[in-house]
């Protein structure tokens, strides 16, 4: 566990950079984490992040790719284009949620 | 390869045509893509059923000769192996497993293959098996990129970890 300066705030993060306290998250923090991942957030990214946020609040877990397809209406191709090299992991990190714990 | 060097590329071989024989390979390949690892799937022998249009969603759990089968739950009492040969056993075990996978959001084979393809994974069929089973390109789902010889498979797997399932 560590503390990190993100967007001018002191944020608690795990060793691999996932936020520990979601209440410390806001849109500026998201943009800063995204920038570290080499991603500039657009409306399309926000659609994914907002779905993760909504779904996490309902289900208590980061949705997998299939759930993002079926429930969120976001295609696999779109996910990999928006968040290259690991869409669920990267999107969860930017959305301020824990590292996804599912294999699929 | 040193210990802290990241895996960058995997080639997963799927050689079995049962439901429980096909899923591990699909999960490994999809999981690789989800970690940003380049992934290829190579289907050989009965594993080819996973990408044959009319077979892929009809794969079954093998209950005959499987001493790990338990009743009534996967960790329940050991089932005598001869019971696996009773009519309907394979269909029953298959439907149970599919139901549990659905709960975990693991997609049916055809959907999973599409997901891996859309995620940038490549899918190949083994030439020797394609010839032996007398298959044509139109027998395969559209996500199959190419029929490969084993030599081409090795060429394409340069720098990859090869995983045989």
Short mmCIF file of C-alpha atoms in Angstrom, two decimals:
data_model
loop_
_atom_site.label_atom_id
_atom_site.label_comp_id
_atom_site.label_asym_id
_atom_site.label_seq_id
_atom_site.Cartn_x
_atom_site.Cartn_y
_atom_site.Cartn_z
CA UNK A 1 0.00 0.00 0.00
CA UNK A 2 1.31 3.41 -0.89
CA UNK A 3 0.33 7.03 -1.22
CA UNK A 4 0.68 8.85 -4.46
CA UNK A 5 0.21 12.40 -5.68
CA UNK A 6 -2.40 12.29 -8.44
CA UNK A 7 -3.88 15.49 -9.90
CA UNK A 8 -2.65 17.44 -6.87
CA UNK A 9 -4.26 15.09 -4.35
CA UNK A 10 -2.79 12.49 -2.06
CA UNK A 11 -4.36 9.19 -3.11
CA UNK A 12 -4.03 5.77 -1.53
CA UNK A 13 -3.06 3.17 -4.09
CA UNK A 14 -2.01 -0.49 -4.18
CA UNK A 15 1.48 -1.50 -5.33
CA UNK A 16 0.23 -1.82 -8.90
CA UNK A 17 -1.48 1.55 -8.83
CA UNK A 18 -5.14 0.70 -8.22
CA UNK A 19 -7.03 3.11 -5.96
CA UNK A 20 -7.94 1.85 -2.52
CA UNK A 21 -10.60 4.41 -1.58
CA UNK A 22 -13.05 5.15 -4.33
CA UNK A 23 -14.26 8.26 -2.48
CA UNK A 24 -10.90 9.88 -3.30
CA UNK A 25 -11.69 9.53 -7.00
CA UNK A 26 -12.93 12.29 -9.27
CA UNK A 27 -12.76 13.14 -12.97
CA UNK A 28 -9.40 14.94 -12.65
CA UNK A 29 -7.90 11.92 -10.89
CA UNK A 30 -9.28 9.71 -13.67
CA UNK A 31 -7.71 11.91 -16.34
CA UNK A 32 -4.36 11.85 -14.52
CA UNK A 33 -4.32 8.05 -14.15
CA UNK A 34 -5.36 7.72 -17.80
CA UNK A 35 -2.51 9.99 -18.86
CA UNK A 36 -0.06 7.74 -16.99
CA UNK A 37 -1.44 4.85 -19.04
CA UNK A 38 -0.98 6.88 -22.20
CA UNK A 39 -4.70 7.43 -22.69
CA UNK A 40 -6.46 10.74 -23.28
CA UNK A 41 -10.04 10.40 -22.09
CA UNK A 42 -12.79 11.09 -24.62
CA UNK A 43 -16.58 10.78 -24.36
CA UNK A 44 -16.27 7.17 -25.56
CA UNK A 45 -13.89 6.38 -22.70
CA UNK A 46 -16.28 8.02 -20.27
CA UNK A 47 -19.12 5.83 -21.50
CA UNK A 48 -17.06 2.79 -20.39
CA UNK A 49 -15.97 4.38 -17.10
CA UNK A 50 -19.51 5.40 -16.24
CA UNK A 51 -20.77 1.90 -16.93
CA UNK A 52 -18.10 0.39 -14.66
CA UNK A 53 -19.05 2.89 -11.96
CA UNK A 54 -22.75 2.12 -12.23
CA UNK A 55 -22.21 -1.64 -12.39
CA UNK A 56 -19.73 -1.69 -9.50
CA UNK A 57 -22.22 0.17 -7.32
CA UNK A 58 -24.90 -2.39 -8.22
CA UNK A 59 -22.87 -5.62 -8.20
CA UNK A 60 -19.81 -4.85 -6.09
CA UNK A 61 -17.40 -6.02 -8.81
CA UNK A 62 -15.74 -4.66 -11.94
CA UNK A 63 -17.74 -6.00 -14.92
CA UNK A 64 -15.96 -8.39 -17.31
CA UNK A 65 -15.80 -7.96 -21.07
CA UNK A 66 -18.95 -9.96 -21.68
CA UNK A 67 -20.97 -7.91 -19.24
CA UNK A 68 -19.69 -4.73 -20.83
CA UNK A 69 -20.83 -6.17 -24.19
CA UNK A 70 -24.24 -7.39 -23.12
CA UNK A 71 -25.29 -4.98 -20.40
CA UNK A 72 -23.16 -1.95 -21.19
CA UNK A 73 -23.58 -2.18 -24.97
CA UNK A 74 -19.84 -1.68 -25.54
CA UNK A 75 -18.26 -4.04 -28.08
CA UNK A 76 -15.05 -6.00 -27.50
CA UNK A 77 -13.34 -4.21 -30.41
CA UNK A 78 -14.31 -0.83 -29.00
CA UNK A 79 -12.93 -1.78 -25.57
CA UNK A 80 -9.58 -2.85 -27.00
CA UNK A 81 -9.41 0.29 -29.14
CA UNK A 82 -10.17 2.64 -26.25
CA UNK A 83 -8.00 0.86 -23.69
CA UNK A 84 -5.32 -1.03 -25.63
CA UNK A 85 -3.43 -3.92 -24.01
CA UNK A 86 -5.76 -4.83 -21.20
CA UNK A 87 -9.09 -3.04 -21.40
CA UNK A 88 -10.77 -4.22 -18.21
CA UNK A 89 -7.72 -3.74 -16.03
CA UNK A 90 -6.91 -0.30 -17.42
CA UNK A 91 -10.50 0.91 -17.38
CA UNK A 92 -10.97 -0.30 -13.79
CA UNK A 93 -7.79 1.50 -12.75
CA UNK A 94 -8.88 4.76 -14.36
CA UNK A 95 -12.38 4.41 -12.92
CA UNK A 96 -10.83 4.22 -9.45
CA UNK A 97 -11.84 0.64 -8.74
CA UNK A 98 -9.83 -2.42 -7.65
CA UNK A 99 -7.99 -4.74 -9.98
CA UNK A 100 -10.56 -7.04 -11.64
CA UNK A 101 -10.74 -10.40 -9.90
CA UNK A 102 -12.28 -12.44 -12.72
CA UNK A 103 -10.55 -14.67 -15.28
CA UNK A 104 -12.85 -13.87 -18.18
CA UNK B 1 13.72 -15.91 -20.12
CA UNK B 2 14.53 -14.23 -16.83
CA UNK B 3 12.21 -14.29 -13.87
CA UNK B 4 10.92 -10.75 -14.00
CA UNK B 5 10.60 -10.52 -17.75
CA UNK B 6 6.99 -10.13 -18.82
CA UNK B 7 5.35 -12.72 -21.09
CA UNK B 8 4.70 -10.95 -24.38
CA UNK B 9 3.29 -13.64 -26.60
CA UNK B 10 1.54 -17.00 -26.21
CA UNK B 11 0.54 -19.73 -28.65
CA UNK B 12 -2.16 -21.94 -27.21
CA UNK B 13 -2.78 -25.36 -28.75
CA UNK B 14 -6.24 -26.85 -28.28
CA UNK B 15 -6.16 -30.58 -28.99
CA UNK B 16 -9.31 -31.90 -27.32
CA UNK B 17 -12.87 -31.64 -28.52
CA UNK B 18 -14.76 -31.93 -25.24
CA UNK B 19 -16.28 -28.92 -23.53
CA UNK B 20 -13.85 -29.26 -20.64
CA UNK B 21 -11.04 -29.82 -23.15
CA UNK B 22 -11.71 -26.64 -25.13
CA UNK B 23 -12.45 -24.02 -22.48
CA UNK B 24 -9.06 -23.95 -20.73
CA UNK B 25 -7.36 -22.98 -23.99
CA UNK B 26 -9.94 -20.33 -24.78
CA UNK B 27 -9.68 -18.88 -21.28
CA UNK B 28 -5.87 -18.83 -21.46
CA UNK B 29 -5.89 -17.07 -24.84
CA UNK B 30 -8.56 -14.55 -23.87
CA UNK B 31 -6.86 -13.95 -20.54
CA UNK B 32 -3.62 -13.25 -22.38
CA UNK B 33 -5.27 -10.59 -24.53
CA UNK B 34 -6.81 -9.04 -21.43
CA UNK B 35 -3.27 -8.61 -20.07
CA UNK B 36 -2.02 -7.09 -23.29
CA UNK B 37 -0.24 -10.30 -24.30
CA UNK B 38 -0.29 -11.28 -27.97
CA UNK B 39 -2.26 -14.53 -28.37
CA UNK B 40 -2.69 -17.19 -31.06
CA UNK B 41 -4.88 -20.25 -30.87
CA UNK B 42 -4.01 -23.36 -32.85
CA UNK B 43 -6.76 -25.99 -33.10
CA UNK B 44 -5.69 -29.54 -33.81
CA UNK B 45 -7.28 -33.01 -33.85
CA UNK B 46 -10.66 -32.97 -32.08
CA UNK B 47 -9.86 -29.53 -30.72
CA UNK B 48 -10.85 -28.37 -34.20
CA UNK B 49 -14.49 -28.91 -33.21
CA UNK B 50 -14.25 -25.63 -31.29
CA UNK B 51 -14.10 -23.70 -34.56
CA UNK B 52 -16.29 -25.87 -36.81
CA UNK B 53 -19.57 -23.98 -37.21
CA UNK B 54 -21.92 -26.91 -36.76
CA UNK B 55 -19.99 -28.42 -33.83
CA UNK B 56 -18.73 -25.50 -31.75
CA UNK B 57 -21.83 -24.94 -29.64
CA UNK B 58 -22.57 -28.65 -29.24
CA UNK B 59 -19.44 -29.73 -27.38
CA UNK B 60 -19.99 -32.05 -24.44
CA UNK B 61 -18.31 -32.94 -21.17
CA UNK B 62 -16.74 -36.42 -21.37
CA UNK B 63 -18.24 -38.53 -18.61
CA UNK B 64 -16.85 -41.88 -19.77
CA UNK B 65 -13.42 -42.69 -18.42
CA UNK B 66 -13.41 -39.62 -16.22
CA UNK B 67 -12.76 -40.66 -12.61
CA UNK B 68 -12.98 -37.04 -11.44
CA UNK B 69 -16.74 -36.91 -12.07
CA UNK B 70 -18.66 -36.39 -8.84
CA UNK B 71 -22.33 -36.26 -7.87
CA UNK B 72 -24.42 -34.27 -7.21
CA UNK B 73 -21.94 -31.36 -7.27
CA UNK B 74 -18.43 -31.06 -8.76
CA UNK B 75 -16.91 -31.63 -5.31
CA UNK B 76 -19.48 -34.18 -4.17
CA UNK B 77 -19.18 -37.96 -3.94
CA UNK B 78 -17.07 -39.73 -6.53
CA UNK B 79 -19.27 -41.19 -9.25
CA UNK B 80 -18.51 -44.81 -10.21
CA UNK B 81 -16.91 -44.54 -13.66
CA UNK B 82 -19.32 -47.02 -15.28
CA UNK B 83 -22.17 -44.61 -14.53
CA UNK B 84 -20.63 -42.16 -16.95
CA UNK B 85 -21.71 -44.45 -19.76
CA UNK B 86 -25.40 -44.28 -18.83
CA UNK B 87 -27.54 -42.63 -21.50
CA UNK B 88 -27.91 -38.91 -20.94
CA UNK B 89 -25.01 -38.62 -18.48
CA UNK B 90 -22.83 -36.55 -20.79
CA UNK B 91 -25.74 -34.29 -21.73
CA UNK B 92 -26.58 -33.82 -18.07
CA UNK B 93 -23.01 -33.00 -17.01
CA UNK B 94 -22.72 -30.65 -19.99
CA UNK B 95 -25.85 -28.72 -19.11
CA UNK B 96 -24.74 -28.42 -15.48
CA UNK B 97 -21.34 -27.08 -16.48
CA UNK B 98 -22.81 -24.63 -19.00
CA UNK B 99 -25.19 -23.32 -16.37
CA UNK B 100 -22.35 -22.69 -13.92
CA UNK B 101 -20.25 -21.02 -16.63
CA UNK B 102 -23.11 -18.74 -17.58
CA UNK B 103 -23.28 -17.59 -13.95
CA UNK B 104 -19.61 -16.61 -14.16
CA UNK B 105 -20.21 -14.79 -17.44
CA UNK B 106 -18.07 -17.28 -19.39
CA UNK B 107 -19.53 -17.12 -22.91
CA UNK B 108 -20.61 -20.08 -25.08
CA UNK B 109 -17.85 -21.31 -27.41
CA UNK B 110 -18.99 -19.41 -30.53
CA UNK B 111 -19.27 -16.16 -28.61
CA UNK B 112 -15.96 -16.75 -26.84
CA UNK B 113 -14.18 -17.37 -30.14
CA UNK B 114 -15.63 -14.13 -31.49
CA UNK B 115 -14.53 -12.29 -28.35
CA UNK B 116 -10.95 -13.53 -28.66
CA UNK B 117 -10.89 -12.63 -32.34
CA UNK B 118 -12.28 -9.15 -31.68
CA UNK B 119 -9.70 -8.75 -28.92
CA UNK B 120 -7.00 -9.18 -31.55
CA UNK B 121 -6.23 -12.87 -31.02
CA UNK B 122 -5.49 -15.04 -34.07
CA UNK B 123 -7.12 -18.41 -34.71
CA UNK B 124 -5.59 -21.18 -36.81
CA UNK B 125 -6.61 -24.67 -37.85
CA UNK B 126 -4.12 -27.53 -38.12
CA UNK B 127 -3.50 -28.63 -41.71
CA UNK B 128 -3.01 -32.32 -40.95
CA UNK B 129 -6.34 -32.52 -39.14
CA UNK B 130 -8.17 -30.42 -41.73
CA UNK B 131 -7.00 -32.92 -44.39
CA UNK B 132 -7.81 -35.93 -42.23
CA UNK B 133 -11.32 -34.68 -41.34
CA UNK B 134 -11.82 -33.48 -44.95
CA UNK B 135 -12.76 -29.98 -43.86
CA UNK B 136 -13.10 -26.88 -46.04
CA UNK B 137 -12.64 -23.23 -45.08
CA UNK B 138 -16.44 -22.76 -45.20
CA UNK B 139 -16.88 -25.38 -42.46
CA UNK B 140 -15.13 -23.04 -40.02
CA UNK B 141 -16.48 -20.05 -38.19
CA UNK B 142 -15.42 -16.79 -39.87
CA UNK B 143 -12.94 -15.98 -37.09
CA UNK B 144 -10.50 -18.67 -38.27
CA UNK B 145 -7.69 -16.79 -40.00
CA UNK B 146 -5.91 -19.60 -41.77
CA UNK B 147 -5.07 -23.29 -42.02
CA UNK B 148 -1.45 -23.79 -40.94
CA UNK B 149 1.10 -26.56 -41.17
CA UNK B 150 2.98 -27.33 -38.00
CA UNK B 151 6.04 -25.65 -39.51
CA UNK B 152 4.13 -22.44 -40.13
CA UNK B 153 2.79 -22.65 -36.60
CA UNK B 154 6.31 -22.74 -35.18
CA UNK B 155 7.40 -19.86 -37.42
CA UNK B 156 4.48 -17.82 -36.23
CA UNK B 157 5.17 -18.69 -32.62
CA UNK B 158 8.66 -17.23 -32.66
CA UNK B 159 9.27 -15.65 -29.26
CA UNK B 160 6.05 -17.07 -27.83
CA UNK B 161 5.35 -19.34 -24.92
CA UNK B 162 3.67 -22.45 -26.32
CA UNK B 163 0.85 -23.83 -24.19
CA UNK B 164 -0.55 -27.26 -25.04
CA UNK B 165 -4.05 -28.10 -23.82
#
